């Protein structure tokens, strides 16, 4: 990998919300850029005007902000149509684009025939073979052409993939891709390459479902450069480095519909912290340990494509819950203050934090401090013990340590018989946050009232 500042991009199509799969792609591109002071571009791939919605563009931005994935530059394909026209003209002049007249049905029949013969369904270049007269006849009938990019079968396609190693493709085994529809609108393939050139993208990191697109785009890149199309002011006619990560699958081994649609809203509703998602997705499918890392700089520092495996990365929601608890236990008061119950201060947060799997549960434990609490019925023995506690309670520096030490001495109780009735009387619970931290928060007056109630 290069050491020059990376320019990476995350290029979602605004035809839906982000889901774990593309959150992961966004994160990895962000880390790649942040690791060496590079630039992270958010590129909205909205050439599909019919399916692209502005509300999804907003939702994508909001999700990235919530995840803490800030971008340095934002681009929109719909604002760059003149560049695609220019690229199209350059490729056409160079003979690398040709008009096609087949209908969708005709193409479908061709595909089925090929498959029926046990052949790969590669486009047969039927339209390329038309004579000028045949082409003129089609146009005369009013058939508007769609356009394909002419792959060069003689040009080997080879790249060193940052994750998959050396990749080789035989262009003859690929269909010439349709790059423009008959209505003039653009398909994904060429605009994406044009953008990567214009924006000086140095690393393209995306899912392995794009591997064959990369093979085609490498030829589009070289054809564009050969046709004299280059970014304004950019002298380097280089190709980005490519890396394709193994896909994300559920525990059952494939990307289920549920997992495929799981996004930030669902996570937020379930009380999952962005840092838990980041911790999981940063290292899932790599040889690095998946741990709750609240320090994002540390995650960025450790990001390394060479640790990525080629096996599908298994996304398990149990891992996410485990990481979430681990993250919550590290969150400082300032990070959660606005989400805590009224009156809960830094000491309160510190006391309850180790008991939480989600920040939202703080309110349940905080009730033990504010009351009212439900105490169990105590035995005669325990009532005597609690009466002794009420007598020995001295409000000093560390009332809990002082009380339990004094009680131990006075009653000879230790372990559970010493601590449990006290916890039950003071909080109404058998377990919970550390009493040493909780008791000062309950306060002397309330603690005395609770003990009095327990022995009444
Ligand atoms: N809009 C494309 C997608 O969401 C971008 C693919 C790419 O990274 O080039 O799949």
XYZ file of C-alpha atoms and ligand atoms in Angstrom:
466
model
C 0.000 0.000 0.000
C 1.118 3.518 -0.692
C 2.201 5.744 2.150
C 1.149 9.013 0.465
C -2.074 10.402 1.977
C -4.886 8.175 0.783
C -7.929 9.484 -1.018
C -10.789 7.092 -0.439
C -14.467 7.242 -1.134
C -17.663 5.756 0.140
C -20.160 5.736 -2.703
C -23.628 4.703 -1.577
C -26.592 4.781 -3.917
C -29.365 6.689 -2.133
C -31.966 4.050 -2.890
C -32.310 2.907 0.705
C -30.885 3.204 4.199
C -27.368 2.137 5.110
C -27.114 -1.401 6.465
C -24.309 -3.209 8.274
C -22.664 -4.206 5.009
C -22.236 -0.709 3.672
C -21.582 0.763 7.120
C -18.597 -1.566 7.183
C -17.407 -0.387 3.761
C -17.804 3.239 4.853
C -15.876 2.591 8.064
C -12.981 0.855 6.353
C -12.612 3.606 3.771
C -12.780 6.192 6.535
C -10.077 4.390 8.517
C -7.898 4.022 5.446
C -8.028 7.800 4.975
C -7.722 8.737 8.643
C -4.761 6.401 9.148
C -2.429 8.581 7.128
C -3.956 12.031 7.049
C -5.803 11.339 3.833
C -9.142 12.452 2.444
C -12.417 10.614 2.848
C -15.001 11.445 0.200
C -18.713 10.820 0.520
C -19.921 10.283 -2.997
C -23.622 9.966 -3.591
C -24.107 7.603 -6.537
C -27.416 9.017 -7.672
C -27.401 8.520 -11.419
C -30.479 6.344 -11.063
C -32.881 9.266 -10.831
C -35.947 7.063 -10.589
C -34.780 5.166 -7.505
C -32.653 7.813 -5.777
C -34.440 9.728 -3.045
C -33.339 12.872 -1.260
C -34.599 11.485 2.043
C -32.090 8.644 1.731
C -29.280 11.110 1.049
C -30.189 12.870 4.315
C -30.490 9.574 6.163
C -27.073 8.436 4.906
C -25.492 11.670 6.128
C -27.240 11.404 9.497
C -26.154 7.812 9.963
C -22.536 8.661 9.149
C -22.643 11.557 11.619
C -24.092 9.291 14.311
C -21.363 6.750 13.631
C -18.747 9.488 13.841
C -17.535 8.915 10.292
C -16.832 12.464 9.154
C -16.122 13.182 5.518
C -13.851 15.820 4.012
C -15.593 16.241 0.699
C -19.028 15.463 -0.675
C -19.785 14.747 -4.307
C -22.905 13.846 -6.208
C -22.979 12.035 -9.482
C -26.099 13.916 -10.564
C -24.044 17.130 -10.473
C -21.332 15.682 -12.687
C -23.245 14.663 -15.802
C -21.126 16.933 -18.013
C -18.030 14.931 -17.038
C -19.756 11.691 -18.048
C -20.717 13.258 -21.380
C -17.088 14.245 -21.912
C -15.831 10.772 -21.020
C -18.457 9.203 -23.229
C -17.451 11.413 -26.162
C -13.767 10.595 -25.629
C -14.405 6.856 -25.511
C -16.738 6.994 -28.482
C -14.191 8.896 -30.549
C -11.639 6.251 -29.592
C -13.963 3.496 -30.805
C -14.463 2.027 -27.347
C -18.202 2.551 -27.186
C -20.784 1.146 -29.558
C -24.534 1.417 -29.937
C -26.727 -1.606 -29.289
C -30.282 -2.236 -30.355
C -31.366 -5.455 -28.668
C -34.470 -5.342 -26.550
C -34.416 -6.695 -23.007
C -36.378 -9.726 -24.222
C -33.908 -10.446 -27.006
C -31.021 -10.276 -24.574
C -32.863 -12.580 -22.234
C -33.393 -15.144 -24.976
C -29.693 -14.972 -25.916
C -28.752 -15.505 -22.285
C -31.030 -18.505 -21.956
C -29.757 -20.093 -25.150
C -26.149 -19.727 -23.970
C -26.971 -21.194 -20.586
C -28.918 -23.998 -22.231
C -25.797 -24.922 -24.168
C -23.774 -24.871 -20.980
C -21.978 -21.685 -22.043
C -21.396 -18.575 -19.916
C -24.030 -15.947 -20.785
C -21.578 -13.502 -22.343
C -22.995 -10.865 -24.669
C -22.293 -11.966 -28.253
C -21.551 -8.477 -29.592
C -24.438 -8.858 -32.001
C -24.858 -5.093 -32.371
C -21.141 -4.558 -32.932
C -21.379 -6.791 -35.977
C -24.134 -4.727 -37.610
C -23.281 -3.039 -40.865
C -23.776 0.702 -41.236
C -26.885 0.005 -43.299
C -28.367 -2.310 -40.637
C -27.656 0.271 -37.975
C -29.261 3.005 -40.074
C -32.295 0.762 -40.557
C -32.667 0.305 -36.791
C -32.441 4.042 -36.243
C -34.892 4.542 -39.081
C -37.347 2.311 -37.229
C -36.974 4.694 -34.328
C -35.023 2.308 -32.091
C -32.896 4.399 -29.744
C -29.641 2.620 -28.951
C -28.198 1.833 -25.573
C -24.419 1.863 -25.363
C -21.804 -0.689 -24.448
C -18.139 -0.304 -23.638
C -15.953 -2.401 -25.927
C -13.666 -4.544 -23.823
C -10.254 -5.217 -25.319
C -9.929 -8.991 -25.421
C -6.217 -8.715 -26.084
C -5.512 -6.591 -23.031
C -4.806 -8.688 -19.962
C -6.536 -7.541 -16.800
C -4.324 -7.979 -13.773
C -4.207 -6.207 -10.461
C -2.665 -6.713 -7.079
C -5.671 -6.746 -4.787
C -5.017 -5.409 -1.288
C -6.928 -8.333 0.209
C -7.252 -11.021 -2.445
C -3.730 -10.900 -3.856
C -3.055 -11.092 -7.605
C -6.273 -11.043 -9.611
C -6.385 -11.970 -13.282
C -9.314 -11.704 -15.641
C -9.707 -12.641 -19.261
C -11.718 -9.858 -20.903
C -13.157 -12.392 -23.362
C -14.930 -14.039 -20.449
C -16.792 -10.814 -19.646
C -19.712 -9.129 -21.386
C -19.142 -5.679 -22.814
C -20.951 -3.681 -20.144
C -23.895 -1.445 -20.922
C -22.819 1.963 -19.696
C -25.685 4.106 -20.921
C -29.363 3.423 -21.345
C -31.395 4.297 -24.412
C -32.937 7.241 -22.553
C -29.462 8.723 -22.074
C -29.166 7.890 -18.377
C -26.011 6.349 -16.946
C -25.400 2.986 -15.417
C -22.945 2.573 -12.570
C -19.881 1.347 -14.441
C -18.408 4.342 -16.271
C -19.390 7.275 -14.023
C -17.751 5.508 -11.100
C -14.451 5.215 -12.984
C -14.696 8.827 -14.192
C -15.254 9.982 -10.612
C -12.328 7.968 -9.313
C -10.107 9.614 -11.914
C -11.408 13.150 -11.344
C -11.282 12.869 -7.567
C -7.827 11.357 -7.553
C -9.009 8.341 -5.594
C -5.947 6.346 -4.567
C -7.642 3.337 -2.985
C -10.896 1.684 -3.900
C -12.002 -0.575 -1.090
C -15.344 -2.305 -1.537
C -17.117 -5.629 -1.264
C -16.062 -8.639 -3.293
C -19.343 -8.449 -5.212
C -17.522 -5.712 -7.144
C -14.532 -7.816 -8.230
C -15.746 -8.282 -11.811
C -16.726 -4.598 -11.973
C -13.129 -3.774 -11.111
C -11.926 -5.920 -14.002
C -14.135 -3.926 -16.376
C -13.328 -0.583 -14.786
C -9.593 -1.162 -15.123
C -10.128 -1.262 -18.883
C -12.348 1.813 -18.692
C -9.616 3.664 -16.792
C -6.934 2.767 -19.312
C -9.219 3.501 -22.250
C -10.062 6.921 -20.801
C -6.417 7.754 -20.260
C -5.528 6.512 -23.748
C -8.325 8.699 -25.140
C -6.778 11.729 -23.464
C -9.365 12.017 -20.732
C -7.762 12.965 -17.455
C -8.624 14.874 -14.361
C -8.165 18.595 -14.647
C -4.758 19.458 -13.278
C -3.836 15.870 -12.601
C -0.787 14.667 -14.438
C -0.685 11.165 -13.004
C -2.565 8.682 -15.117
C -2.527 6.049 -12.486
C -5.024 3.483 -11.416
C -6.205 3.366 -7.839
C -5.195 0.393 -5.753
C -8.092 -1.995 -5.393
C -9.085 -4.153 -2.458
C -12.199 -6.266 -2.133
C -13.352 -7.491 1.197
C -15.145 -10.745 1.822
C -18.833 -10.301 2.314
C -20.572 -10.091 5.618
C -22.766 -13.032 6.510
C -25.026 -13.870 9.400
C -24.377 -16.720 11.787
C -26.356 -19.028 9.555
C -23.836 -18.426 6.786
C -25.512 -15.961 4.463
C -26.593 -12.367 4.584
C -30.147 -12.813 5.767
C -32.823 -10.341 4.823
C -32.924 -9.139 8.402
C -29.185 -8.588 8.625
C -29.198 -7.041 5.174
C -31.545 -4.352 6.379
C -30.159 -3.867 9.874
C -29.111 -0.242 10.131
C -28.361 2.622 12.486
C -31.980 3.213 13.529
C -32.358 -0.360 14.718
C -29.051 -0.183 16.563
C -29.941 3.125 18.196
C -33.321 1.810 19.302
C -31.668 -1.196 20.888
C -29.282 1.026 22.792
C -26.232 0.009 20.797
C -23.460 2.586 20.958
C -21.774 3.673 17.725
C -18.441 2.647 19.237
C -19.693 -0.921 19.651
C -20.626 -1.124 15.974
C -17.328 0.460 15.014
C -15.361 -1.926 17.249
C -17.106 -4.912 15.702
C -17.032 -3.885 12.063
C -13.475 -2.552 12.188
C -12.010 -5.973 12.851
C -14.632 -8.528 11.909
C -13.148 -10.820 9.286
C -9.592 -9.805 10.142
C -6.996 -11.644 12.205
C -7.129 -8.900 14.834
C -9.081 -9.404 18.063
C -12.607 -8.009 18.123
C -12.625 -6.044 21.358
C -14.557 -3.107 22.777
C -12.184 -0.310 21.799
C -13.568 3.071 22.815
C -10.462 4.871 21.602
C -11.109 5.286 17.923
C -7.619 6.522 17.186
C -6.317 3.159 18.404
C -8.631 1.327 16.001
C -7.546 3.543 13.128
C -3.902 2.999 14.025
C -4.301 -0.765 13.955
C -6.246 -0.869 10.674
C -4.341 -3.038 8.245
C -5.697 -4.581 5.041
C -3.166 -7.400 5.222
C -5.011 -8.755 8.280
C -8.219 -9.253 6.287
C -9.158 -12.826 5.516
C -10.893 -14.106 2.418
C -13.534 -16.100 4.237
C -16.910 -14.413 4.745
C -17.002 -12.303 7.898
C -19.606 -13.610 10.331
C -21.750 -10.969 11.919
C -23.227 -12.134 15.212
C -25.539 -9.869 17.145
C -24.351 -11.505 20.359
C -20.896 -10.095 19.655
C -22.446 -6.698 19.236
C -24.193 -6.935 22.630
C -20.983 -8.088 24.309
C -19.027 -5.230 22.767
C -21.739 -2.778 23.689
C -21.498 -3.676 27.366
C -17.730 -3.377 27.151
C -18.016 0.055 25.566
C -20.657 1.287 28.030
C -18.339 0.319 30.912
C -15.726 2.684 29.483
C -17.901 5.668 28.572
C -17.117 8.818 30.530
C -19.922 10.786 32.165
C -19.634 13.648 29.654
C -20.322 11.273 26.787
C -23.633 10.095 28.225
C -24.798 12.973 30.464
C -27.652 13.999 28.168
C -29.048 10.469 28.142
C -29.018 9.896 31.911
C -31.937 10.205 34.322
C -32.456 13.614 35.892
C -30.233 14.263 38.856
C -27.738 11.560 38.048
C -24.238 12.983 38.326
C -20.759 11.719 37.514
C -20.567 9.721 40.758
C -23.934 8.131 40.018
C -22.844 7.190 36.512
C -19.609 5.780 37.811
C -21.498 3.658 40.362
C -23.994 2.100 37.971
C -21.872 1.909 34.806
C -20.364 -1.546 35.474
C -23.862 -3.018 35.776
C -25.119 -1.815 32.419
C -25.351 -3.543 29.074
C -27.001 -0.412 27.623
C -26.906 3.222 28.770
C -30.710 3.241 28.938
C -30.634 0.838 31.881
C -29.034 3.526 34.072
C -32.519 4.702 34.977
C -33.393 1.322 36.538
C -30.374 1.364 38.830
C -30.762 5.050 39.584
C -34.168 4.221 41.094
C -32.308 2.424 43.865
C -30.822 5.759 44.815
C -33.878 7.958 44.421
C -36.367 5.367 45.685
C -38.948 4.375 46.578
C -37.666 0.830 46.892
C -39.424 -2.456 47.683
C -37.784 -4.291 50.531
C -38.321 -8.014 51.158
C -39.710 -9.267 54.462
C -36.731 -9.876 56.808
C -36.351 -12.702 59.330
C -36.193 -11.963 63.059
C -32.432 -12.560 63.005
C -31.896 -10.224 60.109
C -34.066 -7.560 61.718
C -31.851 -7.650 64.799
C -28.820 -7.473 62.578
C -30.255 -4.475 60.688
C -31.135 -2.755 63.967
C -27.501 -3.133 64.923
C -26.576 -1.662 61.533
C -28.765 1.368 62.200
C -26.996 1.887 65.554
C -23.496 1.484 64.094
C -24.022 3.620 61.003
C -21.637 6.560 61.088
C -21.631 8.973 58.198
C -18.014 9.610 57.313
C -15.642 9.390 54.406
C -16.619 5.858 53.393
C -19.782 4.924 55.287
C -20.167 1.477 53.689
C -16.669 0.261 54.576
C -17.013 1.666 58.102
C -20.440 0.084 58.594
C -19.529 -3.385 57.360
C -16.275 -3.434 59.354
C -18.088 -2.427 62.537
C -20.918 -4.908 61.937
C -18.536 -7.744 61.284
C -16.866 -7.114 64.583
C -20.093 -6.646 66.521
C -22.060 -9.593 65.067
C -19.398 -12.001 63.815
C -21.216 -12.159 60.448
C -19.212 -12.207 57.276
C -19.734 -12.843 53.556
C -23.288 -13.173 52.320
C -25.061 -13.043 55.751
C -23.223 -9.791 56.378
C -23.745 -8.091 53.032
C -27.018 -9.419 51.619
C -29.504 -8.152 54.246
C -27.804 -4.772 54.158
C -28.027 -4.564 50.378
C -31.645 -5.703 50.486
C -32.576 -3.183 53.150
C -30.749 -0.304 51.494
C -31.651 -0.992 47.847
C -34.428 -3.589 47.820
C -32.270 -5.763 45.549
C -30.142 -8.888 45.932
C -27.487 -7.593 43.592
C -26.491 -4.363 41.946
C -23.839 -1.690 41.838
C -21.024 -1.493 44.325
C -22.526 -0.500 47.710
C -19.448 1.538 48.579
C -20.328 3.862 45.696
C -24.089 3.618 46.078
C -24.483 4.365 49.787
C -23.074 7.926 49.657
C -25.455 8.615 46.775
C -28.442 7.327 48.765
C -27.401 9.702 51.551
C -27.492 9.416 55.318
C -31.069 10.445 55.941
C -32.526 8.111 53.334
C -30.245 5.255 54.399
C -31.438 5.606 58.005
C -35.044 5.732 56.843
C -34.600 2.546 54.823
C -32.986 0.697 57.707
C -35.770 1.857 60.019
C -38.398 0.626 57.587
C -36.675 -2.756 57.257
C -36.807 -3.437 61.008
C -40.257 -2.028 61.597
N -22.871 2.822 -5.636
C -22.094 1.609 -5.663
C -22.633 0.633 -4.631
O -23.267 1.094 -3.699
C -20.650 1.949 -5.390
C -19.705 0.841 -5.588
C -18.289 1.315 -5.540
O -17.759 1.431 -4.425
O -17.718 1.612 -6.563
O -22.484 -0.545 -4.761
